[in-house]
Structure formats: structure tokens, C-alpha cells
């Protein structure tokens, strides 16, 4: 075996990874200036560039290596030795876990693998330690003897965005009052009380977020301070203490944050300490390292399989015409596969469906679309697949299956957070819960519209209810850009023939949409229909949809507030 070729291959992969992460960090570092300049279009474009970066760099690395390794590209021992040399070459990197994932991606692109192979890829090695740094390097720290007023003033001084404040003194007093009302009514500050704020700011859409923690009552209490840059200058929008609201900020329906992370594992460890509801893979996703998040998810799933015994089975809900969906009841994820054949009236191809999912992966999800991971050659133990599910898979996605004596191998699937389908939730919830759910359903559709997404099939079976009772869209095969749709009022019939025609007597183009017809299918539960129709009456007005289109075409960017309006200090201010 050519040792020089092995060494060269490993070095080239390491160099290409270094190029990727350097560019990733450069793009991330642009976020503060975009925020200062209120360059929201630039912020969005930069975010999409960063999302596409990984795939482009892996492809470039593959092409480079194919010219170097030539006949060795399909030799198992070659890649086994290359992995060993590569592992040694990245030992000193502070982002070693990301470098390992990059190697996995490259090998899977070049070498013909039927799944994950431990001796050729970094499966369980992981990198769960990081260099120790004193808190002075990671945080701004504020001692208790300063008092609350001075601490808050110092925080706003330490995070000077370089832009005039709308009313800094008012912000200080609003923050002081919030701390007194939420913390000091329950806990007494002592000489051991200390406040720390992570030095790197988290940016997303039109907001900048500070994340900190206060040690009080013998435990750390996390908090988040969102800033907005409005027409009158920078201002503090609220102070968040609620764990569920903080978890939602880092949720699977949100776009990834732009935050500088010289040592990613260290930042993830901090986030895990203050947002404990999130798993490690979700936190890597949230700061833009979604490919490593995918690696961490796979590890988590394998560990869960070892410590559980239930069977994979079909997911609850109405069966879809395009996707086959199944789940492991003890694990909060669904697995989605594109069917071999689509039932009428669906006419798209498998590739067209995959393109829709790619669109969602790079679009602003505004808290209303579920994030997904895409896998090829995913292995399941055959003894963990329920016989009824196996029968269904063979009937609907047989072309995507292969088998060994012990495993079923799926050539392509998506993973997505499991939710209660909205149609099922509406069948089992109370009337008051149903009112909130249908309000959320309407907000979900309208906020997607403001982000230039038209869901297409808006039936309640295509929406899910999260643990926080938030309604989220998760069926992407018919989504379109809102600006491509033609919203129309239905023509009024004037003749006998038109009134009694068995089919529409007027021309309908493929992109025509008649919002007046939405009432016929949107809500099945009779007792909440009147409330929904009145609460979201704009949904049925074509002119309202056209108004949203006009704003999008003018370049206006929606800021989807990831927290309740009622906790905002100045709810009348728009981002």
C-alpha cells in the first residue's frame, strides 16, 4: 500500500476542512456588522451562504481526492489507514469533533459504503472534552457587591453595538425591574451571588441575543436578553428567564444562530448547562454545525437502541400520499421516506420532493417549519422492526430497501422531531385548548407567508403540535414561494349554466389560489370553526395575501419573535 498516498490524502482532507471552518467563521463574523447596518437582506444571504458551504466544500474535496487516490479510492484498507493518519493530524485542533465529521462526509462521498462503518469512519470516537479556560476568557463577570443597577449598566456598556440606543436609561430600568420581579422576589442575593454573560453575541434575523446566568439560591439561573435595532436605535426587547421560552429559541423550528465559537464543544457545553432540555445534537444544530449535529444525533440514536427494546412502527396520523412515516415510540423522532409511487392527485417525482426538502433546509423557518436531517443507507436492526411496518415498507418504499441477515438498510430517509398531528390533537383536546391551537394554526400559515413560503396543502394533518403547544408545518412536498402564487377572488356566476356547472366555468392556472375556498377544508372540528373564521378572517381574503406579496417584493424582512408578545417591554415597537 502506498504510504505516501495515504499521508497525502489525509493531509488534503485536513486542509480542506481547515478551509471550510475558516470560511464558516469568516461568514459568521459578518453578522455583527449586518446587525449594526440593519442590512437584513445581507444577513439572510450570508446565512444561506454559510448553510451551503459544507456541502460545497465536501464536493470540492471529493473531486480533489479522486485525482490523487485514483485506483485506491475503493480499497478498504486505504481508507482505514487514511483515517488513522487523519486522526493523528487533527489531534491538536480545538474543533476536533467537527473535523471528524468532515472526514466522515468525504469518505462517504468517495468510497462505496452501505452505511456507517466503525473502522473507516469516526462513529463513537467523538470529542467531548475541550481546553480549559478561566471564566475571564469566556464570560463578562459581575460581582454581587456592585449592586443590581451597576451590574445592568455594566452589561449594556460591555456589549456596546456601536449604534445609538433608543433609550438606554429606560432599558436599564426595565431590566432592573424584571430582575426584581422575577428573581429577587424568590431569592435573596448573597455574597456568593455572581452574574456571568457569555462574551460572544448570538445573532439571528433582526435580533442580537446575550446569554448569561446568575448564581442565586445555590444554583445557576440562566437568562437571555434580546436586542433589536429599530428605526430609533438599539433597544432591549425583553428579559427571558422561562426555561421553555429559552428552549424554544434554540428549537428545531428556528434558523441557526450566527455566533462566533472558536471552541464549539465549549460553547455547546455552556448552552447545555443553561438550556438543559436540549440534547447535544440540537445545540450543535442551533449554532450552525448541523452536519455535526447529524453525527451526534446518530450516536444518540444508536445508544438509545442499546438501552431500549420497543419496535419501530408506523407513526400516528392519516397516511400521506407522498411520504411513508414511522417511529420508535420511545424516541422523539420520526423517520420519513419518499414513496415509490404517489397516489393521485399527486403528480410530482421523488427528486422534486427532495428538492422541496432542500429548499426548507436553507430557508428561514421562522419557528414554523421543522428541521430535518437527511440520511443515506441508514441501518436498523431487523428485530426492532414491527412485522406490520416491514410489510408496509415493502409495499410502499421497496426500491429503497435492502437486507442483510440482521439488518434492514434504507437507502434514503429524513429524520424529524415527532409531534402530535394537529388533526389528532383537535380530536382529543378541550374546547379552550382547541381555540388556542387553531389560532396557532393560522399564525403558522401567515408567518410562513411573511417568510415567502406558501404551504400548498394546508390541511391540519400536515401540521404538528409541539410540547409547548406551538403549531408547526411539516409536510413539504407542495410548498412554493408565496411570490410565485396568484391569489384571486372567485368570479361570481351570472348565468344559469355557470351557477349549475359541474366544474369551474372560469380558467384556473396551476399557480392560482382562491383563499375563499380555504374554509371548506381548514378546520374539521365544528365547535371551533366560527372562532377560527373570525380570528383569522384575513386568511380568506386574497387582497391580504397580495399585500404580503407586495411587502416581500419590496424587500421587507419579517422578524419572527421567538417569544410571546406579552413579555416584550415595548410591544408596540416593530423590529
XYZ file of C-alpha atoms in Angstrom:
575
model
C 0.000 0.000 0.000
C 1.253 3.468 -0.952
C 2.012 5.198 2.394
C 2.835 8.489 0.703
C -0.577 8.475 -0.969
C -2.318 7.778 2.362
C -0.450 10.618 4.042
C -1.249 12.973 1.161
C -4.969 12.067 1.199
C -5.233 12.670 4.951
C -3.385 15.983 4.684
C -5.596 17.173 1.837
C -8.779 16.354 3.772
C -7.402 18.217 6.793
C -6.525 21.217 4.611
C -9.969 21.231 3.014
C -11.606 21.043 6.425
C -9.482 23.976 7.571
C -10.654 25.941 4.520
C -14.266 25.107 5.359
C -14.130 26.109 9.021
C -12.110 29.249 8.282
C -14.708 30.384 5.743
C -17.529 29.406 8.125
C -16.008 31.598 10.835
C -15.460 34.485 8.408
C -19.115 34.405 7.355
C -20.229 34.200 10.992
C -18.082 37.218 11.846
C -20.070 39.350 9.364
C -23.251 39.137 11.469
C -22.451 41.982 13.897
C -21.946 44.463 11.059
C -25.143 43.351 9.329
C -26.969 43.950 12.618
C -25.398 47.386 13.086
C -26.183 48.405 9.490
C -29.687 46.888 9.622
C -28.705 45.025 6.471
C -31.329 42.323 6.886
C -31.101 41.103 3.288
C -27.339 40.775 3.708
C -27.907 38.856 6.946
C -30.192 36.392 5.162
C -27.919 35.940 2.163
C -24.927 35.421 4.423
C -26.862 32.817 6.404
C -27.674 30.882 3.211
C -24.058 31.064 2.040
C -22.962 29.544 5.328
C -25.583 26.787 5.068
C -24.401 25.778 1.586
C -20.730 25.976 2.481
C -20.343 22.492 3.963
C -21.819 20.611 1.035
C -19.807 22.653 -1.475
C -16.546 22.043 0.388
C -17.164 18.303 0.715
C -17.835 18.119 -3.027
C -14.662 20.066 -3.808
C -12.675 17.753 -1.519
C -14.096 14.691 -3.246
C -13.036 15.968 -6.665
C -9.562 16.794 -5.380
C -9.063 13.358 -3.829
C -10.368 11.439 -6.803
C -7.474 12.849 -8.796
C -4.989 11.924 -6.051
C -6.004 8.455 -4.870
C -7.269 7.070 -8.207
C -7.387 3.252 -8.014
C -7.119 3.288 -4.223
C -10.482 5.057 -3.843
C -12.336 1.742 -3.405
C -9.744 -0.019 -1.236
C -10.970 -0.551 2.286
C -7.517 -0.708 3.849
C -6.542 2.542 2.166
C -9.324 4.483 3.917
C -8.746 2.654 7.188
C -5.115 3.823 7.209
C -6.085 7.291 5.969
C -8.487 7.637 8.912
C -5.709 6.672 11.326
C -3.297 9.235 9.908
C -6.004 11.908 9.739
C -6.921 11.291 13.384
C -3.318 11.914 14.373
C -3.091 15.051 12.203
C -6.089 16.776 13.877
C -5.153 15.889 17.467
C -4.354 19.481 18.423
C -7.414 21.060 16.854
C -9.885 22.693 19.238
C -12.736 21.755 16.890
C -11.679 18.142 16.508
C -15.237 16.789 16.616
C -16.194 18.850 13.563
C -13.065 17.739 11.713
C -14.008 14.106 12.362
C -17.485 14.654 10.926
C -15.991 16.322 7.845
C -13.807 13.249 7.258
C -16.891 11.018 7.503
C -18.696 13.113 4.893
C -15.775 12.970 2.458
C -15.265 9.212 2.792
C -18.956 8.549 2.211
C -18.782 10.623 -0.980
C -15.818 8.685 -2.400
C -15.833 5.167 -1.014
C -18.799 2.887 -1.725
C -20.276 2.351 1.728
C -23.502 0.637 2.679
C -23.963 2.635 5.844
C -21.737 3.600 8.772
C -18.566 1.540 9.288
C -16.652 1.997 12.523
C -13.169 1.234 11.245
C -13.467 3.651 8.294
C -15.330 6.495 9.978
C -15.470 8.336 13.281
C -18.622 6.875 14.783
C -18.157 6.782 18.542
C -14.771 8.412 18.962
C -16.323 11.828 19.373
C -14.664 14.773 21.034
C -16.329 15.508 24.320
C -13.585 17.455 26.057
C -12.168 20.880 25.440
C -9.297 23.016 26.611
C -9.958 24.673 29.947
C -10.102 28.428 30.024
C -10.711 30.656 33.012
C -14.104 32.327 33.185
C -12.465 35.666 32.374
C -11.921 34.418 28.830
C -15.429 33.073 28.352
C -17.625 35.481 30.296
C -18.018 39.009 31.439
C -18.334 38.535 35.202
C -20.157 40.893 37.577
C -19.639 40.598 41.373
C -22.535 40.945 43.862
C -21.104 43.973 45.661
C -21.727 46.110 42.582
C -25.462 46.015 43.131
C -28.163 45.435 40.546
C -28.132 48.906 38.953
C -24.366 48.872 38.329
C -24.418 45.301 37.024
C -27.106 46.086 34.451
C -25.339 49.290 33.403
C -22.076 47.396 33.034
C -23.693 44.701 30.866
C -25.015 47.313 28.438
C -21.625 49.031 28.446
C -19.713 45.787 27.799
C -21.989 44.985 24.843
C -21.782 48.281 23.005
C -23.028 47.564 19.489
C -21.614 50.805 18.154
C -25.086 52.176 17.439
C -27.041 54.836 19.304
C -29.501 53.475 21.863
C -33.144 54.409 21.533
C -33.321 54.978 25.309
C -30.540 53.265 27.254
C -31.649 54.573 30.658
C -35.149 53.209 30.109
C -33.645 49.850 29.083
C -31.602 49.726 32.280
C -34.631 50.372 34.463
C -36.765 47.857 32.552
C -34.109 45.177 33.095
C -33.707 46.100 36.769
C -37.454 45.856 37.304
C -37.645 42.482 35.531
C -34.840 41.035 37.681
C -36.502 42.294 40.860
C -39.897 40.909 39.870
C -38.740 37.500 38.667
C -35.639 36.666 40.741
C -35.412 38.864 43.815
C -38.991 38.123 44.859
C -37.967 34.474 45.198
C -34.271 34.532 46.039
C -32.080 36.669 48.278
C -28.816 37.910 46.789
C -25.793 36.994 48.937
C -22.028 37.455 48.836
C -21.874 34.289 46.688
C -24.255 35.661 44.079
C -22.470 36.212 40.791
C -23.616 37.103 37.281
C -21.894 35.945 34.085
C -22.669 36.755 30.438
C -21.128 34.798 27.557
C -18.875 37.168 25.631
C -19.991 36.187 22.138
C -23.315 37.579 20.919
C -25.874 35.327 19.192
C -27.377 36.840 16.014
C -30.439 35.714 14.070
C -32.754 37.617 11.732
C -33.119 41.143 13.153
C -32.113 40.322 16.730
C -28.974 40.009 18.827
C -29.082 37.876 21.976
C -26.974 37.886 25.136
C -26.947 34.637 27.109
C -25.954 34.655 30.741
C -26.518 33.127 34.139
C -26.809 34.280 37.734
C -25.839 32.119 40.688
C -28.527 32.727 43.259
C -30.265 30.499 45.765
C -27.442 27.988 45.463
C -27.983 27.322 41.742
C -27.385 28.885 38.354
C -30.377 30.683 36.853
C -29.959 31.302 33.092
C -31.309 34.329 31.260
C -31.416 35.738 27.733
C -31.520 39.413 26.738
C -32.702 40.099 23.142
C -31.719 43.380 21.462
C -33.351 44.887 18.382
C -32.100 47.656 16.103
C -35.167 49.663 15.178
C -35.785 52.984 13.407
C -34.918 54.903 16.603
C -31.826 52.866 17.502
C -30.833 49.848 19.599
C -33.135 48.761 22.402
C -33.597 45.854 24.799
C -36.748 43.976 23.846
C -37.234 41.819 26.936
C -35.538 39.682 29.580
C -36.192 35.937 29.369
C -35.992 33.607 32.369
C -38.572 30.976 31.440
C -36.832 27.652 30.560
C -39.448 26.692 27.965
C -39.127 30.034 26.172
C -35.325 29.724 26.170
C -35.616 26.193 24.835
C -37.892 27.463 22.064
C -35.245 29.999 20.994
C -32.934 27.072 20.294
C -35.697 24.882 18.891
C -35.872 22.648 15.827
C -38.158 25.109 14.009
C -35.696 28.005 14.175
C -32.943 29.092 11.837
C -29.415 28.652 13.128
C -27.698 31.368 15.143
C -24.689 33.287 13.914
C -22.303 33.182 16.895
C -18.536 33.013 16.948
C -17.368 29.750 18.530
C -13.572 29.245 18.497
C -14.086 26.062 20.543
C -17.517 24.723 19.544
C -17.639 21.984 22.188
C -17.037 24.565 24.886
C -19.927 26.729 23.724
C -22.183 23.666 23.456
C -21.211 22.625 26.987
C -22.188 26.087 28.253
C -25.501 26.046 26.375
C -26.204 22.568 27.708
C -25.734 23.883 31.239
C -28.255 26.712 30.805
C -30.717 25.087 28.357
C -30.746 21.595 29.784
C -33.864 20.476 27.883
C -31.892 20.333 24.634
C -29.799 17.386 23.521
C -26.227 17.869 22.354
C -27.089 17.354 18.683
C -29.810 20.013 18.890
C -27.364 22.545 20.316
C -24.790 21.900 17.586
C -27.592 22.394 15.068
C -28.619 25.668 16.689
C -25.188 27.306 16.239
C -24.845 26.283 12.587
C -22.924 22.993 12.851
C -25.873 20.950 11.633
C -23.724 18.305 9.935
C -22.038 17.514 13.215
C -25.461 17.729 14.833
C -26.417 14.914 12.472
C -23.422 12.884 13.685
C -24.364 13.478 17.319
C -27.968 12.534 16.607
C -26.876 9.225 15.041
C -24.717 8.444 18.076
C -27.592 9.276 20.390
C -29.938 7.036 18.427
C -27.532 4.066 18.492
C -27.133 4.438 22.250
C -30.907 4.637 22.646
C -31.344 1.428 20.643
C -28.970 -0.364 23.010
C -30.966 0.752 26.048
C -34.495 0.150 24.733
C -36.494 -2.770 23.406
C -39.591 -1.358 21.664
C -40.236 -1.820 17.944
C -40.256 0.642 15.078
C -43.840 1.136 13.970
C -45.923 3.375 11.714
C -46.381 6.912 13.018
C -49.824 8.032 14.155
C -51.931 10.169 11.872
C -53.521 9.998 8.444
C -51.248 8.201 5.995
C -49.697 10.567 3.493
C -49.795 10.142 -0.268
C -46.118 11.044 -0.726
C -44.237 10.069 2.457
C -44.104 6.876 4.490
C -43.552 7.812 8.141
C -42.530 5.575 11.029
C -41.140 5.989 14.521
C -39.687 4.298 17.575
C -42.263 5.016 20.306
C -39.603 5.529 22.998
C -37.635 8.035 20.865
C -38.912 11.512 19.998
C -38.138 11.307 16.256
C -39.985 10.235 13.110
C -38.349 8.713 10.046
C -39.760 9.828 6.699
C -39.280 8.132 3.316
C -40.447 9.229 -0.124
C -42.775 6.572 -1.516
C -42.058 4.662 -4.728
C -45.421 5.689 -6.189
C -47.664 8.630 -5.323
C -51.395 8.321 -5.082
C -53.496 10.704 -7.242
C -53.762 13.652 -7.404
C -50.055 13.888 -6.563
C -48.012 14.150 -9.750
C -44.506 15.178 -8.627
C -41.404 12.986 -8.813
C -39.225 11.722 -5.959
C -36.495 14.186 -6.967
C -38.946 17.087 -6.887
C -39.925 16.135 -3.332
C -36.263 16.027 -2.313
C -35.785 19.494 -3.811
C -38.606 20.816 -1.607
C -36.851 19.479 1.476
C -33.597 21.095 0.353
C -35.422 24.407 -0.043
C -36.631 24.220 3.562
C -33.123 23.382 4.796
C -31.751 26.726 3.566
C -34.837 28.882 4.149
C -35.724 30.874 7.251
C -38.084 28.528 9.102
C -39.429 31.375 11.315
C -40.327 28.918 14.059
C -42.985 27.288 11.865
C -41.210 24.546 9.877
C -39.469 21.509 11.334
C -35.770 20.996 10.680
C -34.747 17.670 9.143
C -31.612 15.558 8.747
C -31.124 13.625 5.525
C -29.519 10.159 5.660
C -28.403 7.615 3.105
C -28.031 3.895 3.878
C -29.457 4.089 7.374
C -29.255 0.725 9.201
C -31.924 -0.624 11.544
C -31.752 -3.997 13.351
C -34.353 -6.151 11.652
C -35.519 -7.484 15.015
C -36.513 -3.935 16.032
C -38.928 -3.505 13.107
C -42.555 -4.436 13.767
C -43.837 -7.026 11.240
C -46.707 -4.725 10.244
C -44.266 -1.898 9.480
C -41.998 -4.202 7.492
C -44.983 -5.267 5.389
C -45.933 -1.626 4.790
C -42.381 -0.616 3.827
C -42.125 -3.443 1.311
C -45.413 -2.305 -0.217
C -44.671 1.439 -0.407
C -40.877 2.013 -0.485
C -39.475 -1.326 -1.598
C -36.995 0.238 -4.043
C -35.325 1.998 -1.094
C -34.776 -1.203 0.935
C -32.069 -3.828 1.119
C -31.498 -6.529 3.724
C -28.794 -8.498 5.479
C -29.365 -11.369 7.879
C -29.662 -8.943 10.792
C -30.440 -5.503 9.345
C -32.745 -3.548 7.098
C -30.844 -0.885 5.165
C -32.762 2.170 3.944
C -31.147 3.965 1.020
C -32.644 7.371 1.780
C -34.686 8.900 4.590
C -35.261 12.062 6.625
C -35.411 12.377 10.381
C -37.654 14.959 12.008
C -38.899 15.774 15.517
C -42.058 13.888 16.392
C -45.157 15.970 17.091
C -48.847 15.304 17.627
C -50.616 15.786 14.276
C -52.909 18.798 14.607
C -55.965 16.900 13.356
C -55.499 14.295 16.116
C -54.804 16.951 18.757
C -58.069 18.718 17.852
C -59.956 15.461 18.373
C -58.721 14.948 21.942
C -58.203 18.442 23.389
C -60.679 20.655 25.253
C -62.568 23.493 23.602
C -60.285 26.127 25.167
C -57.187 24.199 24.041
C -58.699 23.892 20.568
C -59.231 27.658 20.350
C -55.549 28.257 21.109
C -54.495 25.533 18.658
C -56.478 26.947 15.726
C -55.172 30.437 16.490
C -51.657 28.965 16.368
C -52.530 27.149 13.129
C -53.496 30.418 11.461
C -50.402 32.206 12.777
C -48.256 29.384 11.415
C -49.657 29.827 7.903
C -49.408 33.626 7.993
C -45.869 33.689 9.385
C -44.757 31.246 6.708
C -46.364 33.538 4.146
C -44.464 36.523 5.509
C -41.281 34.466 5.061
C -42.293 33.891 1.398
C -43.466 30.293 1.873
C -46.880 29.084 0.719
C -47.554 25.654 2.289
C -49.735 24.396 -0.545
C -51.595 21.617 1.256
C -52.832 23.373 4.408
C -54.932 20.551 5.840
C -54.481 20.109 9.594
C -52.933 16.643 9.137
C -49.847 18.377 7.726
C -49.257 20.403 10.884
C -47.984 19.219 14.258
C -48.329 20.422 17.839
C -45.098 20.696 19.839
C -44.598 20.167 23.565
C -45.026 23.939 24.027
C -48.348 23.723 22.112
C -46.862 25.565 19.157
C -48.249 24.598 15.733
C -45.617 23.701 13.142
C -45.817 22.743 9.457
C -44.003 19.539 8.481
C -45.213 18.326 5.059
C -43.133 19.976 2.355
C -43.978 18.264 -0.932
C -46.280 21.076 -2.129
C -44.584 24.194 -0.752
C -43.948 27.084 -3.132
C -42.599 30.596 -2.836
C -45.502 32.861 -1.962
C -44.424 35.369 -4.600
C -44.991 32.708 -7.304
C -48.672 32.303 -6.441
C -51.630 34.204 -7.946
C -54.270 34.940 -5.291
C -57.723 35.526 -6.787
C -61.277 36.280 -5.795
C -63.674 33.678 -7.188
C -65.636 35.057 -10.152
C -69.343 35.411 -9.463
C -71.647 33.239 -11.549
C -74.035 35.260 -13.704
C -75.840 32.732 -15.886
C -77.841 29.565 -15.239
C -75.145 27.454 -16.894
C -72.436 28.981 -14.696
C -74.438 28.550 -11.497
C -75.102 24.844 -12.098
C -71.869 23.925 -13.879
C -70.381 20.620 -12.600
C -66.851 22.082 -12.768
C -65.461 25.628 -12.611
C -66.605 27.629 -15.633
C -63.634 30.002 -15.405
C -59.978 29.373 -16.304
C -57.675 28.246 -13.478
C -53.884 28.345 -13.866
C -51.627 25.945 -11.880
C -50.498 28.736 -9.550
C -53.968 30.234 -8.951
C -55.146 30.232 -5.329
C -58.667 31.072 -4.110
C -58.454 31.870 -0.361
C -62.262 31.950 -0.088
C -62.164 28.155 -0.529
C -59.900 27.619 2.495
C -62.915 27.468 4.810
C -64.023 24.206 3.202
C -61.085 22.153 4.486
C -59.071 24.044 7.082
C -60.775 23.009 10.333
C -62.787 19.826 10.848
C -63.876 20.429 14.419
C -67.255 22.139 14.238
C -67.287 23.934 17.591
C -64.122 25.949 16.895
C -64.762 26.750 13.236
C -66.584 30.047 13.946
C -63.786 31.187 16.258
C -61.128 30.338 13.674
C -63.000 32.006 10.814
C -63.379 35.213 12.794
C -59.950 35.231 14.461
C -58.084 34.664 11.187
C -60.534 36.212 8.714
C -57.627 37.687 6.722
C -56.674 34.151 5.669
C -59.715 34.082 3.390
C -59.050 37.456 1.775
C -56.997 37.401 -1.463
C -56.152 41.083 -1.062
C -54.448 40.360 2.265
C -52.248 37.701 0.644
C -51.404 40.149 -2.139
C -50.442 42.732 0.479
C -47.956 40.268 1.975
C -46.591 39.552 -1.506
C -46.084 43.256 -2.088
C -44.082 43.666 1.109
C -41.855 40.715 0.215
C -41.219 42.070 -3.275
C -40.172 45.392 -1.715
C -37.512 43.540 0.274
C -39.170 43.758 3.696
C -37.968 41.076 6.119
C -40.206 39.553 8.755
C -38.767 39.259 12.236
C -40.432 36.246 13.798
C -40.349 36.907 17.534
C -39.392 33.603 19.193
C -41.059 34.561 22.451
C -44.545 35.739 23.476
C -45.553 39.284 22.616
C -46.807 39.863 26.152
C -43.306 39.644 27.663
C -41.884 42.349 25.389
C -41.008 45.602 27.155
C -42.344 47.681 24.254
C -44.821 45.509 22.304
C -45.748 48.439 20.066
C -42.213 48.653 18.642
C -41.591 46.755 15.410
C -38.280 45.170 14.540
